[in-house]
Short mmCIF file of C-alpha atoms in Angstrom, two decimals:
data_model
loop_
_atom_site.label_atom_id
_atom_site.label_comp_id
_atom_site.label_asym_id
_atom_site.label_seq_id
_atom_site.Cartn_x
_atom_site.Cartn_y
_atom_site.Cartn_z
CA MET A 60 -11.02 30.04 -8.17
CA THR A 61 -10.92 27.39 -10.86
CA HIS A 62 -9.59 29.61 -12.99
CA HIS A 63 -6.34 29.85 -11.23
CA LEU A 64 -5.72 26.57 -10.53
CA ARG A 65 -6.34 25.11 -14.12
CA THR A 66 -3.80 28.07 -14.95
CA ALA A 67 -1.04 26.21 -12.56
CA VAL A 68 -1.85 22.84 -13.71
CA ARG A 69 -0.94 24.28 -17.32
CA LEU A 70 2.00 26.43 -15.96
CA GLY A 71 3.54 23.18 -13.71
CA ALA A 72 7.38 22.22 -14.82
CA PRO A 73 9.39 20.12 -13.30
CA LEU A 74 11.89 21.74 -10.87
CA GLY A 75 15.28 20.98 -9.72
CA ALA A 76 16.33 20.01 -5.78
CA ALA A 77 17.76 23.21 -6.04
CA THR A 78 14.87 25.05 -6.82
CA LEU A 79 12.93 23.64 -4.59
CA LEU A 80 15.36 24.64 -1.72
CA THR A 81 15.02 28.01 -2.99
CA LEU A 82 11.54 28.17 -2.88
CA GLY A 83 11.63 27.33 0.59
CA LEU A 84 13.89 30.02 1.52
CA ALA A 85 11.98 32.35 -0.24
CA GLY A 86 8.84 31.20 1.41
CA SER A 87 9.65 31.39 4.83
CA ALA A 88 11.48 34.79 4.19
CA SER A 89 8.13 35.99 3.23
CA ALA A 90 5.50 34.31 4.80
CA HIS A 91 4.41 32.22 1.57
CA VAL A 92 2.11 29.42 1.99
CA THR A 93 4.57 26.56 2.17
CA ILE A 94 4.41 22.78 2.25
CA THR A 95 6.37 20.11 4.11
CA PRO A 96 6.89 16.77 3.43
CA SER A 97 7.57 13.81 5.92
CA ASP A 98 9.02 12.03 2.98
CA THR A 99 9.83 12.66 -0.38
CA ALA A 100 11.27 8.81 -1.44
CA ALA A 101 9.65 8.23 -4.50
CA GLY A 102 6.59 5.54 -4.07
CA ALA A 103 7.13 6.54 -0.05
CA TYR A 104 3.79 7.36 2.04
CA THR A 105 4.32 10.87 2.94
CA VAL A 106 2.01 13.31 5.43
CA LEU A 107 2.43 16.95 3.60
CA THR A 108 2.31 19.66 6.30
CA VAL A 109 0.43 22.83 4.31
CA SER A 110 1.30 26.21 6.05
CA ASN A 111 -0.28 29.27 6.02
CA GLY A 112 1.45 32.56 7.86
CA HIS A 113 -0.57 35.77 6.81
CA GLY A 114 -3.87 36.91 5.51
CA CYS A 115 -5.33 38.73 2.84
CA GLU A 116 -3.51 42.05 2.68
CA GLY A 117 -4.35 41.96 6.62
CA SER A 118 -7.28 40.62 5.53
CA PRO A 119 -8.60 37.13 7.85
CA THR A 120 -8.42 33.46 6.04
CA THR A 121 -11.88 32.10 6.08
CA LYS A 122 -10.76 28.99 3.37
CA ILE A 123 -7.70 26.77 2.13
CA THR A 124 -7.92 25.33 -1.41
CA ILE A 125 -5.71 23.09 -2.08
CA GLN A 126 -5.51 20.77 -5.41
CA MET A 127 -4.02 17.82 -5.49
CA PRO A 128 -1.53 17.32 -8.57
CA GLU A 129 -2.80 15.05 -11.98
CA GLU A 130 -0.23 12.24 -9.84
CA ILE A 131 -2.04 11.92 -6.91
CA ASN A 132 -5.12 9.97 -6.75
CA ALA A 133 -6.05 9.47 -3.42
CA VAL A 134 -5.42 11.51 -0.29
CA THR A 135 -6.50 11.72 3.76
CA PRO A 136 -6.63 14.63 5.04
CA THR A 137 -6.20 15.64 8.66
CA ARG A 138 -9.19 16.80 10.50
CA ASN A 139 -8.65 20.28 12.42
CA PRO A 140 -10.96 20.86 15.21
CA LEU A 141 -11.09 24.72 13.64
CA TYR A 142 -12.20 23.70 10.33
CA ASP A 143 -14.62 22.09 8.29
CA VAL A 144 -12.31 19.64 5.23
CA THR A 145 -14.01 18.36 2.65
CA LYS A 146 -12.93 16.50 -0.89
CA THR A 147 -14.44 16.92 -4.35
CA VAL A 148 -13.99 13.98 -6.33
CA GLU A 149 -13.68 13.67 -9.99
CA LYS A 150 -14.12 11.40 -12.86
CA LEU A 151 -11.24 10.02 -14.71
CA ASP A 152 -10.94 10.25 -17.99
CA GLU A 153 -9.77 6.30 -18.34
CA PRO A 154 -9.99 4.07 -15.51
CA ILE A 155 -6.63 2.82 -14.18
CA THR A 156 -5.27 0.32 -12.12
CA ASP A 157 -4.09 0.43 -8.48
CA ALA A 158 -0.76 -0.57 -6.62
CA HIS A 159 -3.84 -4.35 -5.56
CA GLY A 160 -5.20 -4.62 -8.41
CA ASN A 161 -8.19 -2.29 -7.53
CA GLU A 162 -9.71 -0.34 -10.59
CA VAL A 163 -10.38 3.12 -9.90
CA THR A 164 -12.57 5.50 -11.10
CA GLU A 165 -12.37 8.97 -10.07
CA ARG A 166 -9.76 10.70 -8.12
CA VAL A 167 -9.65 13.55 -5.22
CA GLY A 168 -9.35 16.37 -7.29
CA THR A 169 -8.53 19.08 -3.58
CA VAL A 170 -9.11 19.65 -0.61
CA VAL A 171 -10.80 22.50 1.09
CA TYR A 172 -10.38 23.58 5.01
CA THR A 173 -13.28 26.34 5.81
CA ALA A 174 -12.30 27.73 8.90
CA LYS A 175 -15.18 27.85 11.62
CA THR A 176 -13.72 30.96 13.13
CA ALA A 177 -11.71 33.44 10.28
CA LEU A 178 -7.76 32.80 10.92
CA PRO A 179 -6.50 36.93 11.99
CA ASP A 180 -3.92 38.25 9.83
CA GLY A 181 -0.35 37.39 11.51
CA TYR A 182 -1.25 34.09 13.38
CA ARG A 183 -1.06 30.85 11.31
CA ASP A 184 -2.82 27.38 10.56
CA ALA A 185 -1.03 23.69 9.15
CA PHE A 186 -3.31 21.51 7.09
CA GLU A 187 -2.09 17.54 7.00
CA LEU A 188 -2.14 15.24 4.25
CA SER A 189 -1.31 12.10 3.86
CA LEU A 190 -0.83 10.58 0.34
CA GLN A 191 1.47 8.03 -1.48
CA LEU A 192 3.92 9.64 -3.65
CA PRO A 193 4.30 8.18 -7.01
CA ASP A 194 7.41 6.02 -8.31
CA ALA A 195 8.99 9.11 -10.30
CA ALA A 196 12.39 10.78 -8.76
CA GLY A 197 13.42 13.76 -9.90
CA GLU A 198 9.56 15.31 -10.93
CA THR A 199 8.06 18.07 -8.80
CA LEU A 200 4.77 18.04 -8.03
CA VAL A 201 2.54 21.27 -8.03
CA PHE A 202 0.60 21.84 -5.07
CA PRO A 203 -1.50 24.94 -6.14
CA VAL A 204 -3.60 26.68 -3.00
CA ILE A 205 -6.07 29.55 -2.82
CA GLN A 206 -6.18 31.68 0.32
CA THR A 207 -9.36 32.97 0.23
CA CYS A 208 -9.95 35.86 2.95
CA GLN A 209 -13.11 38.22 4.64
CA GLN A 210 -11.72 40.45 1.69
CA GLY A 211 -10.09 38.81 -0.97
CA GLU A 212 -8.66 36.18 -2.20
CA THR A 213 -4.63 35.63 -2.60
CA ALA A 214 -4.01 32.37 -5.68
CA TRP A 215 -0.36 30.43 -4.90
CA VAL A 216 -0.49 29.05 -8.09
CA GLU A 217 2.77 30.51 -10.06
CA VAL A 218 5.91 28.29 -10.97
CA PRO A 219 8.83 29.68 -12.54
CA ALA A 220 9.09 29.35 -15.91
CA GLU A 221 12.21 27.79 -17.71
CA GLY A 222 15.12 29.91 -17.06
CA GLN A 223 13.29 32.06 -14.33
CA ASP A 224 14.55 32.88 -10.97
CA PRO A 225 12.03 31.78 -8.62
CA GLU A 226 12.22 34.38 -6.64
CA GLU A 227 10.73 36.17 -8.51
CA LEU A 228 7.34 34.98 -8.53
CA GLU A 229 5.13 36.94 -5.90
CA ARG A 230 2.51 34.12 -4.93
CA PRO A 231 4.48 30.78 -5.97
CA ALA A 232 2.87 27.61 -5.84
CA PRO A 233 3.73 24.97 -3.38
CA THR A 234 6.29 21.97 -4.46
CA VAL A 235 7.76 18.92 -3.50
CA THR A 236 10.39 17.21 -5.63
CA ILE A 237 10.58 13.53 -5.25
CA THR A 238 14.21 11.85 -4.33
CA GLU A 239 15.26 8.55 -5.13
CA ALA A 240 13.43 5.65 -3.58
CA THR A 241 15.67 4.59 -0.32
CA GLY A 242 16.22 0.61 0.41
CA ASP A 243 13.41 0.26 2.28
CA ALA A 244 11.52 3.54 0.65
CA HIS A 245 8.67 0.71 -0.63
CA GLY A 246 9.15 -2.10 3.14
CA GLY A 247 10.60 -5.69 2.88
CA ALA A 248 14.18 -4.65 1.00
CA ALA A 249 16.05 -4.40 3.99
CA GLU A 250 14.22 -7.43 5.49
CA GLU A 251 14.64 -9.82 2.52
CA SER A 252 18.49 -8.61 2.64
CA ALA A 253 18.62 -9.82 6.30
CA ALA A 254 16.68 -12.77 4.76
CA GLU A 255 18.98 -13.49 2.62
CA GLY A 256 22.25 -12.93 4.72
CA THR A 257 20.79 -15.54 7.32
CA GLU A 258 20.50 -18.17 4.58
CA ALA A 259 24.33 -17.84 3.75
CA ALA A 260 25.64 -18.30 6.98
CA SER A 261 23.26 -21.49 7.50
CA PRO A 262 25.48 -23.39 5.60
CA ALA A 263 28.68 -22.50 8.04
CA SER A 264 26.56 -22.53 11.08
CA ALA A 265 25.69 -26.07 10.15
CA ASP A 266 29.53 -27.01 9.63
CA ALA A 267 30.86 -25.92 12.76
CA GLU A 268 27.73 -27.66 14.57
CA GLU A 269 28.67 -30.93 12.66
CA SER A 270 32.65 -30.25 13.95
CA GLY A 271 31.70 -29.32 17.37
CA GLY A 272 29.43 -32.17 17.63
CA SER A 273 32.76 -34.72 15.83
CA ASP A 274 35.24 -32.89 18.03
CA ALA A 275 32.74 -33.62 21.44
CA ILE A 276 32.95 -37.65 20.54
CA ALA A 277 36.89 -37.70 19.92
CA TYR A 278 37.77 -36.16 23.55
CA ALA A 279 35.18 -38.28 25.31
CA GLY A 280 36.90 -41.30 23.02
CA LEU A 281 40.19 -40.11 24.54
CA GLY A 282 38.96 -39.75 28.17
CA ALA A 283 37.29 -43.18 28.82
CA GLY A 284 40.94 -44.91 27.51
CA VAL A 285 42.57 -42.70 29.80
CA LEU A 286 40.54 -44.04 32.27
CA GLY A 287 41.06 -47.54 31.82
CA ILE A 288 44.79 -47.07 31.12
CA LEU A 289 44.55 -45.85 35.54
CA VAL A 290 42.29 -48.48 36.56
CA GLY A 291 44.39 -51.41 35.01
CA GLY A 292 47.74 -49.95 36.74
CA ALA A 293 45.50 -49.43 39.55
CA ALA A 294 44.87 -53.34 39.58
CA LEU A 295 48.35 -54.54 38.70
CA ALA A 296 49.81 -52.64 41.77
CA ARG A 297 47.48 -54.41 44.11
CA GLY A 298 48.24 -57.51 42.69
CA ARG A 299 51.89 -57.65 43.27
CA ARG A 300 51.65 -56.17 46.83
CA THR A 301 49.09 -59.22 47.73
CA SER A 302 51.60 -61.81 46.23
#
């Protein structure tokens, strides 16, 4: 099993978006082990759904082993009531610093789902992995999968060589191609833009308020003047009638 996984990593190479689409269509048609991301934007947090649709030449599935690409250090697998799930951890050759400034000395190498009751051939199941994609738009991550059955196993580890037609692969490894980050992929970008828009509008709002206040004072003064004229005229008329 380890030999299959390591071979897949050595064979792994960037694939284009069109290649990923082709693999996805072929996987659906041939009931291959597939992977579906909830988000593909660079740097985004995503949930990867690994799907298994059949056994090994008719034999029920007992275990699914998913290898994490070297670009991924941390992963949170979703529990499945029909399986026991474990993570295997391996030491990094050299420590790295994560986005929060913490030193990281190990990474999750594989996630293993072991069936409590074997999954019969002809039935599918899905396994969810939560992780953050690297900030590397255009790169393709390869997730080799070993499907262990009551009789035999299937290594979904093949990736196309340069110039090779992906449809020629009998057991393609699931892949995810990272896309360009959107404005809010890392969070805060949209809020920052909105804040800038508010600040830009503030001077105009202040001018409008100041202008409105001045107009109100002018109208109040005009009204008082008119009232004074009317009162004075009435008093003069009364005086003339009295005399």
